[in-house]
PDB file of C-alpha atoms in Angstrom:
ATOM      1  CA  UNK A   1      23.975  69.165  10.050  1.00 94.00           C
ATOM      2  CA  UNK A   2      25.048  72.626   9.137  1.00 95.00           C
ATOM      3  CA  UNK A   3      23.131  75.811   9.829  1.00 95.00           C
ATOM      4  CA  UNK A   4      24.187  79.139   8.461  1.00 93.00           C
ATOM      5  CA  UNK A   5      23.280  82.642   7.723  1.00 94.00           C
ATOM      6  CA  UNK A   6      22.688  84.940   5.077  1.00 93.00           C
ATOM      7  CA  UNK A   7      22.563  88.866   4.643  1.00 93.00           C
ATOM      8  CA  UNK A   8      21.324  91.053   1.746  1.00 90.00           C
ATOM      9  CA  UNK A   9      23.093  93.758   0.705  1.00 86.00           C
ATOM     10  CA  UNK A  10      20.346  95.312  -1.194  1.00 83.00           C
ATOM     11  CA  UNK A  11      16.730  95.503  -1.343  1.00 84.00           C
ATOM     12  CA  UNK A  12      14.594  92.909  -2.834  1.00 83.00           C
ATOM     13  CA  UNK A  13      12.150  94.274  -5.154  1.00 84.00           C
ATOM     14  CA  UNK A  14      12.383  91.174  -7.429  1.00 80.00           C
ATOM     15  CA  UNK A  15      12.067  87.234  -6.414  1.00 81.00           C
ATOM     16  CA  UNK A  16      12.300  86.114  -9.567  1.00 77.00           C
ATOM     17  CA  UNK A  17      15.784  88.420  -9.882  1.00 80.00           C
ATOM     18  CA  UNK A  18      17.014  87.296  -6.629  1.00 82.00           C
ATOM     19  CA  UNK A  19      16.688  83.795  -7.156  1.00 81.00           C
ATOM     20  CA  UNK A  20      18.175  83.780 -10.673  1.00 77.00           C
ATOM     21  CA  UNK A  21      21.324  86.175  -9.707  1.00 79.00           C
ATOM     22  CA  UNK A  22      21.862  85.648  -5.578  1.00 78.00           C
ATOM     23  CA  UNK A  23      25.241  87.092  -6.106  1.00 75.00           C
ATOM     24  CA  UNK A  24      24.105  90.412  -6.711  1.00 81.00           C
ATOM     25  CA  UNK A  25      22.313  90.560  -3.533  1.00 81.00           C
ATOM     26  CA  UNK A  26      23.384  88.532  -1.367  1.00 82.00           C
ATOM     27  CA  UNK A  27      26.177  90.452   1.253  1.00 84.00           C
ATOM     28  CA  UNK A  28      27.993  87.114   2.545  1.00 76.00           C
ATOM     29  CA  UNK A  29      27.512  83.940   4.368  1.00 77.00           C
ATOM     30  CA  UNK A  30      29.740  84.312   7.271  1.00 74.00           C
ATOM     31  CA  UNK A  31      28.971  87.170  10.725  1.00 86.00           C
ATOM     32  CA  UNK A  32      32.587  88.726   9.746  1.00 84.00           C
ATOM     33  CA  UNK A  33      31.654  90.404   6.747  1.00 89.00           C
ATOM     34  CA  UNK A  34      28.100  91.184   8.356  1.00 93.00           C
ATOM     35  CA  UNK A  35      29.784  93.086  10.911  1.00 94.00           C
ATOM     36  CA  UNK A  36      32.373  95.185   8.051  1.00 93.00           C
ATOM     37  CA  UNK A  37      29.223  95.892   6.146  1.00 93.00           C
ATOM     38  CA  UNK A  38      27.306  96.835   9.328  1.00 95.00           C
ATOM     39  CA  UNK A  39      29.900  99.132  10.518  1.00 95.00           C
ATOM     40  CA  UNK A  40      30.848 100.683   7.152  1.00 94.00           C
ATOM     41  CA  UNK A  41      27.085 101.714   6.848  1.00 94.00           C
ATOM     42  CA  UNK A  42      26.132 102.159  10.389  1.00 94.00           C
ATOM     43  CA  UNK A  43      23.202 104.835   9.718  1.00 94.00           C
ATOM     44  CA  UNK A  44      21.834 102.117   6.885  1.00 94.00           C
ATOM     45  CA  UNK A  45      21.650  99.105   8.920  1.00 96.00           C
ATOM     46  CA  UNK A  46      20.835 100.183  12.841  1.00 97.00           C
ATOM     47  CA  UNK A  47      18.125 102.205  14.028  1.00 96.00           C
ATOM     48  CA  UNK A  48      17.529 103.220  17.647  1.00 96.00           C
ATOM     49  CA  UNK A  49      20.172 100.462  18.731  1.00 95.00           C
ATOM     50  CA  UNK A  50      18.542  97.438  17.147  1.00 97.00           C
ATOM     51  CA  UNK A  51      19.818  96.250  13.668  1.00 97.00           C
ATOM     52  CA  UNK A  52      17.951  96.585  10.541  1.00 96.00           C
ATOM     53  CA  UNK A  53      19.325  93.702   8.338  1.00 96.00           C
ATOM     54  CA  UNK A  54      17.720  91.577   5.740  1.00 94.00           C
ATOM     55  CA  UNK A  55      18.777  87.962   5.457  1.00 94.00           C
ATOM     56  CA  UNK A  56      18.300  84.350   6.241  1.00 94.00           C
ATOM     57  CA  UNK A  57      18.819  81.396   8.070  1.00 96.00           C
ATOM     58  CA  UNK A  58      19.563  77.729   6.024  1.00 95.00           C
ATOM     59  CA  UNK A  59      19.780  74.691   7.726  1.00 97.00           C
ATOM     60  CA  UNK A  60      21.169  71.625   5.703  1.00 96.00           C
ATOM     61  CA  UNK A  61      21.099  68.297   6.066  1.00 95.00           C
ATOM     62  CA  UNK A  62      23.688  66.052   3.453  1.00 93.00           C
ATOM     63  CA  UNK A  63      22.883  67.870   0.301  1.00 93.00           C
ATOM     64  CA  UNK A  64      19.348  68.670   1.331  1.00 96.00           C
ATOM     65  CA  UNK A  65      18.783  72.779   2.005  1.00 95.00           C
ATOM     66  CA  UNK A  66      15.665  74.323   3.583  1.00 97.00           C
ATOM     67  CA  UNK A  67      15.286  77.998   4.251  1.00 94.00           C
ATOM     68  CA  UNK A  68      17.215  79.348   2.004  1.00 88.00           C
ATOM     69  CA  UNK A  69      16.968  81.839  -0.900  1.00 87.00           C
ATOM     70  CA  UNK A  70      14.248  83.131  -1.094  1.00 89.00           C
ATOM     71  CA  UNK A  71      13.691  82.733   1.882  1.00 91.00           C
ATOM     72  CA  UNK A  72      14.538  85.745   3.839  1.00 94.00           C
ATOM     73  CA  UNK A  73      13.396  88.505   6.354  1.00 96.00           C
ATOM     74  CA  UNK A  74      15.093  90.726   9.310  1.00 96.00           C
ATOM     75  CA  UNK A  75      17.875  88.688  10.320  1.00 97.00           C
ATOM     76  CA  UNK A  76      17.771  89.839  14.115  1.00 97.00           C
ATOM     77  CA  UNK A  77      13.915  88.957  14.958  1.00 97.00           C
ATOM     78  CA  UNK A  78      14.819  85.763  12.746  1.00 97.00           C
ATOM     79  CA  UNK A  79      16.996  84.644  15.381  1.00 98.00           C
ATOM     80  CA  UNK A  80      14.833  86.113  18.322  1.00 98.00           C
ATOM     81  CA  UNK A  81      11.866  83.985  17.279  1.00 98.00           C
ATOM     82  CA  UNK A  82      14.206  80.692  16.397  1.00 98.00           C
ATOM     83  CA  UNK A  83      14.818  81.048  20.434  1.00 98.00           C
ATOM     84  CA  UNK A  84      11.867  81.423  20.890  1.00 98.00           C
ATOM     85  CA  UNK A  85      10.617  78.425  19.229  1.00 98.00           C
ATOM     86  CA  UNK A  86      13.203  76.133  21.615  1.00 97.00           C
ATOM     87  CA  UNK A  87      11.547  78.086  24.288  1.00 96.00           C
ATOM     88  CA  UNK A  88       7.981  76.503  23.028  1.00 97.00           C
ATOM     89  CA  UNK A  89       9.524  73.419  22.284  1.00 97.00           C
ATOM     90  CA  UNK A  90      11.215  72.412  25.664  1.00 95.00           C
ATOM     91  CA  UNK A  91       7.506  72.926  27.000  1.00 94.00           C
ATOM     92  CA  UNK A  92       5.281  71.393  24.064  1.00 95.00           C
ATOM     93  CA  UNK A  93       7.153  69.448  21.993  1.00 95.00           C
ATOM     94  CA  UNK A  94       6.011  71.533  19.210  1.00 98.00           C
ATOM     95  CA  UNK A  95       6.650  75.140  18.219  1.00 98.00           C
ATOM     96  CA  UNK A  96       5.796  77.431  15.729  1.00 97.00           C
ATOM     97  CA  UNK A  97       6.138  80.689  14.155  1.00 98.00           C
ATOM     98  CA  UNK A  98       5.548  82.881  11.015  1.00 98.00           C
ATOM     99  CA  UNK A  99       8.312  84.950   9.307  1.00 97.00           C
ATOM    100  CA  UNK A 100       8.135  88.372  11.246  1.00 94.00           C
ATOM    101  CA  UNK A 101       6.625  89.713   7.570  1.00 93.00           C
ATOM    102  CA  UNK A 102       6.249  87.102   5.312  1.00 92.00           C
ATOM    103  CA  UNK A 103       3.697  84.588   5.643  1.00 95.00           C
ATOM    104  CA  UNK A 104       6.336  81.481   6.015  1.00 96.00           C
ATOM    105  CA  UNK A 105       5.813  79.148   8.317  1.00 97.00           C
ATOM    106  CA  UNK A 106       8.483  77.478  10.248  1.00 98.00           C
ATOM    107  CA  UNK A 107       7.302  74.267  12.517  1.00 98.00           C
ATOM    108  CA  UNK A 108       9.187  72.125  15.039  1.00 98.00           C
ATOM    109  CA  UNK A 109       7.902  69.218  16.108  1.00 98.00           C
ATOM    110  CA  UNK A 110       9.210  66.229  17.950  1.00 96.00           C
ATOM    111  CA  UNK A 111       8.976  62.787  15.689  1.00 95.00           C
ATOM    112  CA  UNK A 112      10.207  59.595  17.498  1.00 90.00           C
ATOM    113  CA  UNK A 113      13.768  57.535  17.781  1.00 92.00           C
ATOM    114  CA  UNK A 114      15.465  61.091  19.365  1.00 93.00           C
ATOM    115  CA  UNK A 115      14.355  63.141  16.199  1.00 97.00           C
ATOM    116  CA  UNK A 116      12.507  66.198  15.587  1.00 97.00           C
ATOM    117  CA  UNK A 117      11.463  67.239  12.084  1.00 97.00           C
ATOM    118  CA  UNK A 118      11.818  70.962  11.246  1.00 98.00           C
ATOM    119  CA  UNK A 119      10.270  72.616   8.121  1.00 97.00           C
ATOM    120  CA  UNK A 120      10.236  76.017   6.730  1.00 97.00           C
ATOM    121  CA  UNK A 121       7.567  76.915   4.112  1.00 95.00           C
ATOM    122  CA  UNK A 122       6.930  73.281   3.452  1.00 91.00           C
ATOM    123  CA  UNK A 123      10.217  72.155   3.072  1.00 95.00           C
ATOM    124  CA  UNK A 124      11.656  69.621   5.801  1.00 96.00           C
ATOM    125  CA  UNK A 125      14.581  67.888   7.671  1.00 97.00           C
ATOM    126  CA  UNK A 126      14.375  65.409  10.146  1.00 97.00           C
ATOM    127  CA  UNK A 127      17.188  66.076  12.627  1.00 97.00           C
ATOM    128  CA  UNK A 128      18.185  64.572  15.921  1.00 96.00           C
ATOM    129  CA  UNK A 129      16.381  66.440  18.053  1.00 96.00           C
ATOM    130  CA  UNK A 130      19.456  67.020  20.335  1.00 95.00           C
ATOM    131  CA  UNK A 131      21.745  68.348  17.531  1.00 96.00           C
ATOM    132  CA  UNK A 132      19.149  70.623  16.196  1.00 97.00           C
ATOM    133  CA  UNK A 133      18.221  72.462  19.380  1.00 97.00           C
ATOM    134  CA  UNK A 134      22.178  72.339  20.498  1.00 96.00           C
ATOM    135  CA  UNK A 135      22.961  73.843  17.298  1.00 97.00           C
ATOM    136  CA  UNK A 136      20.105  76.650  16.926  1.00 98.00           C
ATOM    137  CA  UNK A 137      20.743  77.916  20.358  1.00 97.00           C
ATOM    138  CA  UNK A 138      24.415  78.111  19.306  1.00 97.00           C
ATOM    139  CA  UNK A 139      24.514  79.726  16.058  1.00 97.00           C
ATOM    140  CA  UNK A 140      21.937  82.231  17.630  1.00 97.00           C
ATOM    141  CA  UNK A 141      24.234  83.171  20.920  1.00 98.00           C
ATOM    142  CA  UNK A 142      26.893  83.853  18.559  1.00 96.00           C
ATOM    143  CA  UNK A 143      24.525  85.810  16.293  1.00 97.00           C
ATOM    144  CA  UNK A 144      23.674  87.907  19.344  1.00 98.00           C
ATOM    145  CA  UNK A 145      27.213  88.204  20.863  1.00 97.00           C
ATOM    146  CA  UNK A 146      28.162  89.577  17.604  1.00 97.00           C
ATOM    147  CA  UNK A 147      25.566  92.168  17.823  1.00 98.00           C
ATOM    148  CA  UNK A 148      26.129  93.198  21.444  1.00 98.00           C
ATOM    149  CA  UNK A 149      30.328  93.017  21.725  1.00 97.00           C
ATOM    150  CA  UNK A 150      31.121  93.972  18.292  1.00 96.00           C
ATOM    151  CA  UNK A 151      28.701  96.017  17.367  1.00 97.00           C
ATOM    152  CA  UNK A 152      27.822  97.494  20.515  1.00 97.00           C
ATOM    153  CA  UNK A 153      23.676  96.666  20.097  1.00 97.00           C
ATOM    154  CA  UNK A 154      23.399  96.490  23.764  1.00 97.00           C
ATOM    155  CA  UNK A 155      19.639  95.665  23.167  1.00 97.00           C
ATOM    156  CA  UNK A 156      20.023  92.124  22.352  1.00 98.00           C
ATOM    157  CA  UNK A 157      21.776  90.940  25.852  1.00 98.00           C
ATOM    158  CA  UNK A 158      17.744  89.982  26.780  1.00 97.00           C
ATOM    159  CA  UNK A 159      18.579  87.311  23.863  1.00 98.00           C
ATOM    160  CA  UNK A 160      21.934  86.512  25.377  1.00 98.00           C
ATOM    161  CA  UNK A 161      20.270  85.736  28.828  1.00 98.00           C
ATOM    162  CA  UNK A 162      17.426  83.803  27.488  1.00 98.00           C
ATOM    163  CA  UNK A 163      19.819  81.635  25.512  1.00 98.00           C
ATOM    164  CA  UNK A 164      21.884  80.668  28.622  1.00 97.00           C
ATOM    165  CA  UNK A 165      18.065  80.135  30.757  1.00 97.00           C
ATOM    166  CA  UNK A 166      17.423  77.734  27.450  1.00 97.00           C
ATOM    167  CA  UNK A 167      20.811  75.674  27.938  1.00 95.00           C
ATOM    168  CA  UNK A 168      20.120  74.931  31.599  1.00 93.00           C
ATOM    169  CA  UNK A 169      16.177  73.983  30.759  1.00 93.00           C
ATOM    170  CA  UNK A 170      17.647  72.254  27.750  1.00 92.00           C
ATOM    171  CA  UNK A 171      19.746  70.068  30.374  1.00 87.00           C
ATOM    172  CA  UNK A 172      16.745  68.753  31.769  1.00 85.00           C
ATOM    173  CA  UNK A 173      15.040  68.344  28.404  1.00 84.00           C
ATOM    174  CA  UNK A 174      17.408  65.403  27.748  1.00 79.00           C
ATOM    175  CA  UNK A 175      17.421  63.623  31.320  1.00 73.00           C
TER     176      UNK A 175
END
């Protein structure tokens, strides 16, 4: 399993564009680059210490992809609510949430043998339940330390703390 992020570098105005030429807007696929382009353009991309970044997160599975283009929104409260969702999870067993402004659905939900199935806009994967969770919470701490140490958004240490209460519940989880 792989899970990755991506960034826009311009606005969308266009699916139809953006899915037939994702070079053009798409800014990269890795947080290095995020951070150059973030820096370079500082007064574009943060507002009153948060950051104000288009993008996406893709999980994949083999050579199957879910959540990616077109698939996108503000990268940040992407994150925010994927920890969120663990959050819900560890309690129900099932967790839910809607793009922060799209109307895209993204469901966990715990399936049998150790698995949990996770879909985005009707698309799904059915993961081990431990991998998934292990690797959401980390892809979205290093999101977040990203934000706070090299970018200096000290706004998103709340995410940072609520990541490492998640790991210790998350211990438990799999007793």
């Amino acid at each position: 399993m792989e899970i990755r992020n991506f960034f826009l570098k311009k606005e969308v105005f266009d699916l139809g564009d953006l899915t037939n030429s994702p070079l053009s807007y798409i800014g990269g696929v890795n947080n290095e680059f995020m951070v150059e382009v973030v820096k370079k353009n500082k007064k574009k991309y943060v507002e009153a210490g948060m950051l104000n970044l288009e993008g996406g997160i893709i999980f994949k599975v083999g050579y199957k992809e879910i959540g990616g283009i077109p698939i996108f929104d503000d990268l940040a409260t992407l994150y925010a609510y994927y920890v969120n969702a663990i959050e819900e999870f560890l309690d129900e067993e099932v967790a839910n949430f809607y793009y922060p402004s799209q109307p895209i659905e993204v469901r966990l939900e715990k399936n049998t043998n150790g698995k949990t199935k996770i879909s985005i806009d009707n698309q799904e994967l059915l993961v081990s339940t431990d991998l998934l969770l292990n690797m959401i919470l980390s892809n979205s701490e290093s999101f977040f330390k990203i934000l706070v140490n090299e970018l200096g958004l000290k706004k998103y240490v709340y995410e940072l703390k609520q990541i490492e209460l998640i790991k210790e519940k998350l211990v438990l989880f799999f007793l």
